[in-house]
Amino acid sequence: MLEFNLTLLLQLINFLILFLILRKILFRPVTQFLNQRAESVARQIEEAERDRADAARLVEEQKKLLEEARQEARQIIEAGKKQAQAASEDILAEARDLAARTVERARAEISLERDKALAALRDEISALVVLASGKVIGRELDAATHHQLVSEVIEGMGGHAD
């Protein structure tokens, strides 16, 4: 049995020597490698979290910019509508002014033409009265008598003398 214990003891010593050699040669580098790998994975996770947070922040900024652009577009459209409305009102006011001036000019022309027609009619009536008076009286009238007769005839017709 002593042999058995000696073999067991030798195997135990071999195992301890092998364990110390492996620990020195293999376990420390493997442990260091695993620690470095764990640190690298942790850094990558942190970077991924920062990138995700940055992406979320950028998405929010883009949403905000998009909303601002939409608001600005609405304001531009409203300003355009107001400007078009003002231009339309200006054009209508200008058209009304032009129409009023045209009507006023037409009224002035009509009044002038009426005055001209009345003057021509007076002259024609005067000539007829002079002619008729001359035939009735049988003599030619002088200018003062002629003017007096014309005034009397025109007053009798409802007009007024010059």
JSON list of C-alpha atoms in Angstrom, two decimals:
[
{"chain": "A", "resi": 1, "resn": "MET", "atom": "CA", "xyz": [0.00, 0.00, 0.00]},
{"chain": "A", "resi": 2, "resn": "LEU", "atom": "CA", "xyz": [2.91, 2.17, 0.46]},
{"chain": "A", "resi": 3, "resn": "GLU", "atom": "CA", "xyz": [3.58, 1.88, -3.18]},
{"chain": "A", "resi": 4, "resn": "PHE", "atom": "CA", "xyz": [0.14, 3.07, -3.85]},
{"chain": "A", "resi": 5, "resn": "ASN", "atom": "CA", "xyz": [0.61, 6.06, -1.64]},
{"chain": "A", "resi": 6, "resn": "LEU", "atom": "CA", "xyz": [3.93, 6.83, -3.18]},
{"chain": "A", "resi": 7, "resn": "THR", "atom": "CA", "xyz": [2.46, 6.75, -6.65]},
{"chain": "A", "resi": 8, "resn": "LEU", "atom": "CA", "xyz": [-0.35, 8.90, -5.47]},
{"chain": "A", "resi": 9, "resn": "LEU", "atom": "CA", "xyz": [2.11, 11.25, -3.88]},
{"chain": "A", "resi": 10, "resn": "LEU", "atom": "CA", "xyz": [4.26, 11.40, -7.02]},
{"chain": "A", "resi": 11, "resn": "GLN", "atom": "CA", "xyz": [1.19, 12.02, -9.13]},
{"chain": "A", "resi": 12, "resn": "LEU", "atom": "CA", "xyz": [0.11, 14.73, -6.76]},
{"chain": "A", "resi": 13, "resn": "ILE", "atom": "CA", "xyz": [3.56, 16.38, -6.93]},
{"chain": "A", "resi": 14, "resn": "ASN", "atom": "CA", "xyz": [3.53, 16.08, -10.75]},
{"chain": "A", "resi": 15, "resn": "PHE", "atom": "CA", "xyz": [0.11, 17.63, -10.82]},
{"chain": "A", "resi": 16, "resn": "LEU", "atom": "CA", "xyz": [1.21, 20.54, -8.64]},
{"chain": "A", "resi": 17, "resn": "ILE", "atom": "CA", "xyz": [4.33, 21.13, -10.75]},
{"chain": "A", "resi": 18, "resn": "LEU", "atom": "CA", "xyz": [2.27, 20.95, -13.93]},
{"chain": "A", "resi": 19, "resn": "PHE", "atom": "CA", "xyz": [-0.33, 23.26, -12.39]},
{"chain": "A", "resi": 20, "resn": "LEU", "atom": "CA", "xyz": [2.32, 25.83, -11.44]},
{"chain": "A", "resi": 21, "resn": "ILE", "atom": "CA", "xyz": [3.97, 25.62, -14.88]},
{"chain": "A", "resi": 22, "resn": "LEU", "atom": "CA", "xyz": [0.61, 25.91, -16.65]},
{"chain": "A", "resi": 23, "resn": "ARG", "atom": "CA", "xyz": [-0.39, 28.72, -14.35]},
{"chain": "A", "resi": 24, "resn": "LYS", "atom": "CA", "xyz": [2.78, 30.60, -15.10]},
{"chain": "A", "resi": 25, "resn": "ILE", "atom": "CA", "xyz": [2.86, 29.86, -18.83]},
{"chain": "A", "resi": 26, "resn": "LEU", "atom": "CA", "xyz": [-0.77, 29.41, -19.84]},
{"chain": "A", "resi": 27, "resn": "PHE", "atom": "CA", "xyz": [-3.26, 30.65, -17.23]},
{"chain": "A", "resi": 28, "resn": "ARG", "atom": "CA", "xyz": [-1.83, 34.16, -16.78]},
{"chain": "A", "resi": 29, "resn": "PRO", "atom": "CA", "xyz": [-1.71, 34.97, -20.53]},
{"chain": "A", "resi": 30, "resn": "VAL", "atom": "CA", "xyz": [-5.14, 33.44, -21.02]},
{"chain": "A", "resi": 31, "resn": "THR", "atom": "CA", "xyz": [-6.51, 35.38, -18.05]},
{"chain": "A", "resi": 32, "resn": "GLN", "atom": "CA", "xyz": [-4.91, 38.58, -19.33]},
{"chain": "A", "resi": 33, "resn": "PHE", "atom": "CA", "xyz": [-6.33, 37.90, -22.79]},
{"chain": "A", "resi": 34, "resn": "LEU", "atom": "CA", "xyz": [-9.79, 37.25, -21.34]},
{"chain": "A", "resi": 35, "resn": "ASN", "atom": "CA", "xyz": [-9.57, 40.43, -19.20]},
{"chain": "A", "resi": 36, "resn": "GLN", "atom": "CA", "xyz": [-8.49, 42.47, -22.23]},
{"chain": "A", "resi": 37, "resn": "ARG", "atom": "CA", "xyz": [-11.26, 40.93, -24.27]},
{"chain": "A", "resi": 38, "resn": "ALA", "atom": "CA", "xyz": [-13.82, 41.71, -21.52]},
{"chain": "A", "resi": 39, "resn": "GLU", "atom": "CA", "xyz": [-12.55, 45.31, -21.38]},
{"chain": "A", "resi": 40, "resn": "SER", "atom": "CA", "xyz": [-12.74, 45.56, -25.17]},
{"chain": "A", "resi": 41, "resn": "VAL", "atom": "CA", "xyz": [-16.29, 44.23, -25.19]},
{"chain": "A", "resi": 42, "resn": "ALA", "atom": "CA", "xyz": [-17.22, 46.64, -22.38]},
{"chain": "A", "resi": 43, "resn": "ARG", "atom": "CA", "xyz": [-15.74, 49.57, -24.38]},
{"chain": "A", "resi": 44, "resn": "GLN", "atom": "CA", "xyz": [-17.59, 48.49, -27.50]},
{"chain": "A", "resi": 45, "resn": "ILE", "atom": "CA", "xyz": [-20.84, 48.27, -25.51]},
{"chain": "A", "resi": 46, "resn": "GLU", "atom": "CA", "xyz": [-20.21, 51.76, -24.10]},
{"chain": "A", "resi": 47, "resn": "GLU", "atom": "CA", "xyz": [-19.45, 53.10, -27.59]},
{"chain": "A", "resi": 48, "resn": "ALA", "atom": "CA", "xyz": [-22.58, 51.42, -28.94]},
{"chain": "A", "resi": 49, "resn": "GLU", "atom": "CA", "xyz": [-24.63, 53.02, -26.16]},
{"chain": "A", "resi": 50, "resn": "ARG", "atom": "CA", "xyz": [-23.09, 56.43, -26.89]},
{"chain": "A", "resi": 51, "resn": "ASP", "atom": "CA", "xyz": [-23.71, 55.95, -30.62]},
{"chain": "A", "resi": 52, "resn": "ARG", "atom": "CA", "xyz": [-27.30, 54.92, -29.92]},
{"chain": "A", "resi": 53, "resn": "ALA", "atom": "CA", "xyz": [-27.78, 57.97, -27.69]},
{"chain": "A", "resi": 54, "resn": "ASP", "atom": "CA", "xyz": [-26.20, 60.20, -30.37]},
{"chain": "A", "resi": 55, "resn": "ALA", "atom": "CA", "xyz": [-28.43, 58.65, -33.02]},
{"chain": "A", "resi": 56, "resn": "ALA", "atom": "CA", "xyz": [-31.50, 59.24, -30.86]},
{"chain": "A", "resi": 57, "resn": "ARG", "atom": "CA", "xyz": [-30.40, 62.83, -30.27]},
{"chain": "A", "resi": 58, "resn": "LEU", "atom": "CA", "xyz": [-29.83, 63.34, -34.00]},
{"chain": "A", "resi": 59, "resn": "VAL", "atom": "CA", "xyz": [-33.25, 61.88, -34.78]},
{"chain": "A", "resi": 60, "resn": "GLU", "atom": "CA", "xyz": [-34.82, 64.32, -32.33]},
{"chain": "A", "resi": 61, "resn": "GLU", "atom": "CA", "xyz": [-32.86, 67.21, -33.85]},
{"chain": "A", "resi": 62, "resn": "GLN", "atom": "CA", "xyz": [-33.97, 66.16, -37.34]},
{"chain": "A", "resi": 63, "resn": "LYS", "atom": "CA", "xyz": [-37.58, 65.99, -36.17]},
{"chain": "A", "resi": 64, "resn": "LYS", "atom": "CA", "xyz": [-37.25, 69.44, -34.65]},
{"chain": "A", "resi": 65, "resn": "LEU", "atom": "CA", "xyz": [-35.64, 70.85, -37.83]},
{"chain": "A", "resi": 66, "resn": "LEU", "atom": "CA", "xyz": [-38.34, 69.22, -39.95]},
{"chain": "A", "resi": 67, "resn": "GLU", "atom": "CA", "xyz": [-41.06, 70.76, -37.80]},
{"chain": "A", "resi": 68, "resn": "GLU", "atom": "CA", "xyz": [-39.34, 74.15, -38.00]},
{"chain": "A", "resi": 69, "resn": "ALA", "atom": "CA", "xyz": [-39.13, 73.81, -41.78]},
{"chain": "A", "resi": 70, "resn": "ARG", "atom": "CA", "xyz": [-42.82, 72.92, -41.93]},
{"chain": "A", "resi": 71, "resn": "GLN", "atom": "CA", "xyz": [-43.67, 75.91, -39.74]},
{"chain": "A", "resi": 72, "resn": "GLU", "atom": "CA", "xyz": [-41.55, 78.19, -41.91]},
{"chain": "A", "resi": 73, "resn": "ALA", "atom": "CA", "xyz": [-43.24, 76.81, -45.03]},
{"chain": "A", "resi": 74, "resn": "ARG", "atom": "CA", "xyz": [-46.65, 77.53, -43.48]},
{"chain": "A", "resi": 75, "resn": "GLN", "atom": "CA", "xyz": [-45.54, 81.07, -42.66]},
{"chain": "A", "resi": 76, "resn": "ILE", "atom": "CA", "xyz": [-44.26, 81.60, -46.21]},
{"chain": "A", "resi": 77, "resn": "ILE", "atom": "CA", "xyz": [-47.53, 80.30, -47.64]},
{"chain": "A", "resi": 78, "resn": "GLU", "atom": "CA", "xyz": [-49.54, 82.56, -45.32]},
{"chain": "A", "resi": 79, "resn": "ALA", "atom": "CA", "xyz": [-47.36, 85.56, -46.23]},
{"chain": "A", "resi": 80, "resn": "GLY", "atom": "CA", "xyz": [-47.86, 84.72, -49.92]},
{"chain": "A", "resi": 81, "resn": "LYS", "atom": "CA", "xyz": [-51.61, 84.52, -49.45]},
{"chain": "A", "resi": 82, "resn": "LYS", "atom": "CA", "xyz": [-51.66, 87.85, -47.62]},
{"chain": "A", "resi": 83, "resn": "GLN", "atom": "CA", "xyz": [-49.49, 89.43, -50.28]},
{"chain": "A", "resi": 84, "resn": "ALA", "atom": "CA", "xyz": [-51.72, 88.05, -53.05]},
{"chain": "A", "resi": 85, "resn": "GLN", "atom": "CA", "xyz": [-54.81, 89.30, -51.21]},
{"chain": "A", "resi": 86, "resn": "ALA", "atom": "CA", "xyz": [-53.26, 92.77, -50.81]},
{"chain": "A", "resi": 87, "resn": "ALA", "atom": "CA", "xyz": [-52.26, 92.83, -54.48]},
{"chain": "A", "resi": 88, "resn": "SER", "atom": "CA", "xyz": [-55.78, 91.76, -55.45]},
{"chain": "A", "resi": 89, "resn": "GLU", "atom": "CA", "xyz": [-57.29, 94.51, -53.32]},
{"chain": "A", "resi": 90, "resn": "ASP", "atom": "CA", "xyz": [-54.88, 97.06, -54.81]},
{"chain": "A", "resi": 91, "resn": "ILE", "atom": "CA", "xyz": [-55.80, 95.97, -58.34]},
{"chain": "A", "resi": 92, "resn": "LEU", "atom": "CA", "xyz": [-59.52, 96.18, -57.52]},
{"chain": "A", "resi": 93, "resn": "ALA", "atom": "CA", "xyz": [-59.10, 99.64, -55.96]},
{"chain": "A", "resi": 94, "resn": "GLU", "atom": "CA", "xyz": [-57.13, 100.79, -58.99]},
{"chain": "A", "resi": 95, "resn": "ALA", "atom": "CA", "xyz": [-59.82, 99.40, -61.31]},
{"chain": "A", "resi": 96, "resn": "ARG", "atom": "CA", "xyz": [-62.53, 101.16, -59.31]},
{"chain": "A", "resi": 97, "resn": "ASP", "atom": "CA", "xyz": [-60.59, 104.44, -59.47]},
{"chain": "A", "resi": 98, "resn": "LEU", "atom": "CA", "xyz": [-60.10, 104.04, -63.21]},
{"chain": "A", "resi": 99, "resn": "ALA", "atom": "CA", "xyz": [-63.80, 103.28, -63.68]},
{"chain": "A", "resi": 100, "resn": "ALA", "atom": "CA", "xyz": [-64.78, 106.30, -61.58]},
{"chain": "A", "resi": 101, "resn": "ARG", "atom": "CA", "xyz": [-62.41, 108.56, -63.55]},
{"chain": "A", "resi": 102, "resn": "THR", "atom": "CA", "xyz": [-63.74, 107.17, -66.83]},
{"chain": "A", "resi": 103, "resn": "VAL", "atom": "CA", "xyz": [-67.35, 107.76, -65.74]},
{"chain": "A", "resi": 104, "resn": "GLU", "atom": "CA", "xyz": [-66.49, 111.29, -64.58]},
{"chain": "A", "resi": 105, "resn": "ARG", "atom": "CA", "xyz": [-64.70, 112.02, -67.86]},
{"chain": "A", "resi": 106, "resn": "ALA", "atom": "CA", "xyz": [-67.68, 110.65, -69.81]},
{"chain": "A", "resi": 107, "resn": "ARG", "atom": "CA", "xyz": [-70.05, 112.83, -67.77]},
{"chain": "A", "resi": 108, "resn": "ALA", "atom": "CA", "xyz": [-67.88, 115.89, -68.43]},
{"chain": "A", "resi": 109, "resn": "GLU", "atom": "CA", "xyz": [-67.80, 115.08, -72.15]},
{"chain": "A", "resi": 110, "resn": "ILE", "atom": "CA", "xyz": [-71.57, 114.55, -72.19]},
{"chain": "A", "resi": 111, "resn": "SER", "atom": "CA", "xyz": [-72.08, 117.85, -70.38]},
{"chain": "A", "resi": 112, "resn": "LEU", "atom": "CA", "xyz": [-69.74, 119.62, -72.82]},
{"chain": "A", "resi": 113, "resn": "GLU", "atom": "CA", "xyz": [-71.50, 118.07, -75.82]},
{"chain": "A", "resi": 114, "resn": "ARG", "atom": "CA", "xyz": [-74.89, 119.00, -74.38]},
{"chain": "A", "resi": 115, "resn": "ASP", "atom": "CA", "xyz": [-73.72, 122.59, -73.85]},
{"chain": "A", "resi": 116, "resn": "LYS", "atom": "CA", "xyz": [-72.37, 122.65, -77.42]},
{"chain": "A", "resi": 117, "resn": "ALA", "atom": "CA", "xyz": [-75.67, 121.24, -78.72]},
{"chain": "A", "resi": 118, "resn": "LEU", "atom": "CA", "xyz": [-77.66, 123.81, -76.73]},
{"chain": "A", "resi": 119, "resn": "ALA", "atom": "CA", "xyz": [-75.45, 126.62, -78.03]},
{"chain": "A", "resi": 120, "resn": "ALA", "atom": "CA", "xyz": [-75.85, 125.35, -81.58]},
{"chain": "A", "resi": 121, "resn": "LEU", "atom": "CA", "xyz": [-79.60, 125.06, -81.05]},
{"chain": "A", "resi": 122, "resn": "ARG", "atom": "CA", "xyz": [-79.73, 128.62, -79.68]},
{"chain": "A", "resi": 123, "resn": "ASP", "atom": "CA", "xyz": [-77.80, 129.87, -82.67]},
{"chain": "A", "resi": 124, "resn": "GLU", "atom": "CA", "xyz": [-80.13, 128.04, -85.02]},
{"chain": "A", "resi": 125, "resn": "ILE", "atom": "CA", "xyz": [-83.22, 129.29, -83.18]},
{"chain": "A", "resi": 126, "resn": "SER", "atom": "CA", "xyz": [-81.77, 132.82, -83.25]},
{"chain": "A", "resi": 127, "resn": "ALA", "atom": "CA", "xyz": [-81.27, 132.59, -86.96]},
{"chain": "A", "resi": 128, "resn": "LEU", "atom": "CA", "xyz": [-84.79, 131.26, -87.43]},
{"chain": "A", "resi": 129, "resn": "VAL", "atom": "CA", "xyz": [-86.25, 133.94, -85.20]},
{"chain": "A", "resi": 130, "resn": "VAL", "atom": "CA", "xyz": [-84.36, 136.67, -87.04]},
{"chain": "A", "resi": 131, "resn": "LEU", "atom": "CA", "xyz": [-85.49, 135.26, -90.34]},
{"chain": "A", "resi": 132, "resn": "ALA", "atom": "CA", "xyz": [-89.08, 134.88, -89.15]},
{"chain": "A", "resi": 133, "resn": "SER", "atom": "CA", "xyz": [-89.07, 138.28, -87.47]},
{"chain": "A", "resi": 134, "resn": "GLY", "atom": "CA", "xyz": [-87.68, 139.89, -90.56]},
{"chain": "A", "resi": 135, "resn": "LYS", "atom": "CA", "xyz": [-90.42, 138.36, -92.65]},
{"chain": "A", "resi": 136, "resn": "VAL", "atom": "CA", "xyz": [-93.11, 139.32, -90.14]},
{"chain": "A", "resi": 137, "resn": "ILE", "atom": "CA", "xyz": [-91.86, 142.83, -89.62]},
{"chain": "A", "resi": 138, "resn": "GLY", "atom": "CA", "xyz": [-90.70, 143.18, -93.15]},
{"chain": "A", "resi": 139, "resn": "ARG", "atom": "CA", "xyz": [-87.40, 144.77, -92.36]},
{"chain": "A", "resi": 140, "resn": "GLU", "atom": "CA", "xyz": [-83.96, 143.74, -91.29]},
{"chain": "A", "resi": 141, "resn": "LEU", "atom": "CA", "xyz": [-83.12, 143.90, -87.58]},
{"chain": "A", "resi": 142, "resn": "ASP", "atom": "CA", "xyz": [-80.04, 145.44, -86.04]},
{"chain": "A", "resi": 143, "resn": "ALA", "atom": "CA", "xyz": [-77.87, 143.48, -83.58]},
{"chain": "A", "resi": 144, "resn": "ALA", "atom": "CA", "xyz": [-79.40, 144.89, -80.38]},
{"chain": "A", "resi": 145, "resn": "THR", "atom": "CA", "xyz": [-82.98, 144.29, -81.52]},
{"chain": "A", "resi": 146, "resn": "HIS", "atom": "CA", "xyz": [-81.98, 140.87, -82.77]},
{"chain": "A", "resi": 147, "resn": "HIS", "atom": "CA", "xyz": [-80.43, 139.94, -79.42]},
{"chain": "A", "resi": 148, "resn": "GLN", "atom": "CA", "xyz": [-83.49, 141.18, -77.51]},
{"chain": "A", "resi": 149, "resn": "LEU", "atom": "CA", "xyz": [-85.87, 139.14, -79.68]},
{"chain": "A", "resi": 150, "resn": "VAL", "atom": "CA", "xyz": [-83.73, 135.99, -79.33]},
{"chain": "A", "resi": 151, "resn": "SER", "atom": "CA", "xyz": [-83.64, 136.38, -75.54]},
{"chain": "A", "resi": 152, "resn": "GLU", "atom": "CA", "xyz": [-87.40, 136.74, -75.40]},
{"chain": "A", "resi": 153, "resn": "VAL", "atom": "CA", "xyz": [-87.95, 133.65, -77.53]},
{"chain": "A", "resi": 154, "resn": "ILE", "atom": "CA", "xyz": [-85.51, 131.55, -75.52]},
{"chain": "A", "resi": 155, "resn": "GLU", "atom": "CA", "xyz": [-87.08, 132.65, -72.24]},
{"chain": "A", "resi": 156, "resn": "GLY", "atom": "CA", "xyz": [-90.43, 131.75, -73.67]},
{"chain": "A", "resi": 157, "resn": "MET", "atom": "CA", "xyz": [-89.13, 128.25, -74.48]},
{"chain": "A", "resi": 158, "resn": "GLY", "atom": "CA", "xyz": [-87.81, 127.71, -70.93]},
{"chain": "A", "resi": 159, "resn": "GLY", "atom": "CA", "xyz": [-84.11, 128.38, -71.59]},
{"chain": "A", "resi": 160, "resn": "HIS", "atom": "CA", "xyz": [-81.97, 131.26, -70.48]},
{"chain": "A", "resi": 161, "resn": "ALA", "atom": "CA", "xyz": [-80.30, 134.06, -72.40]},
{"chain": "A", "resi": 162, "resn": "ASP", "atom": "CA", "xyz": [-76.52, 134.39, -72.90]}
]
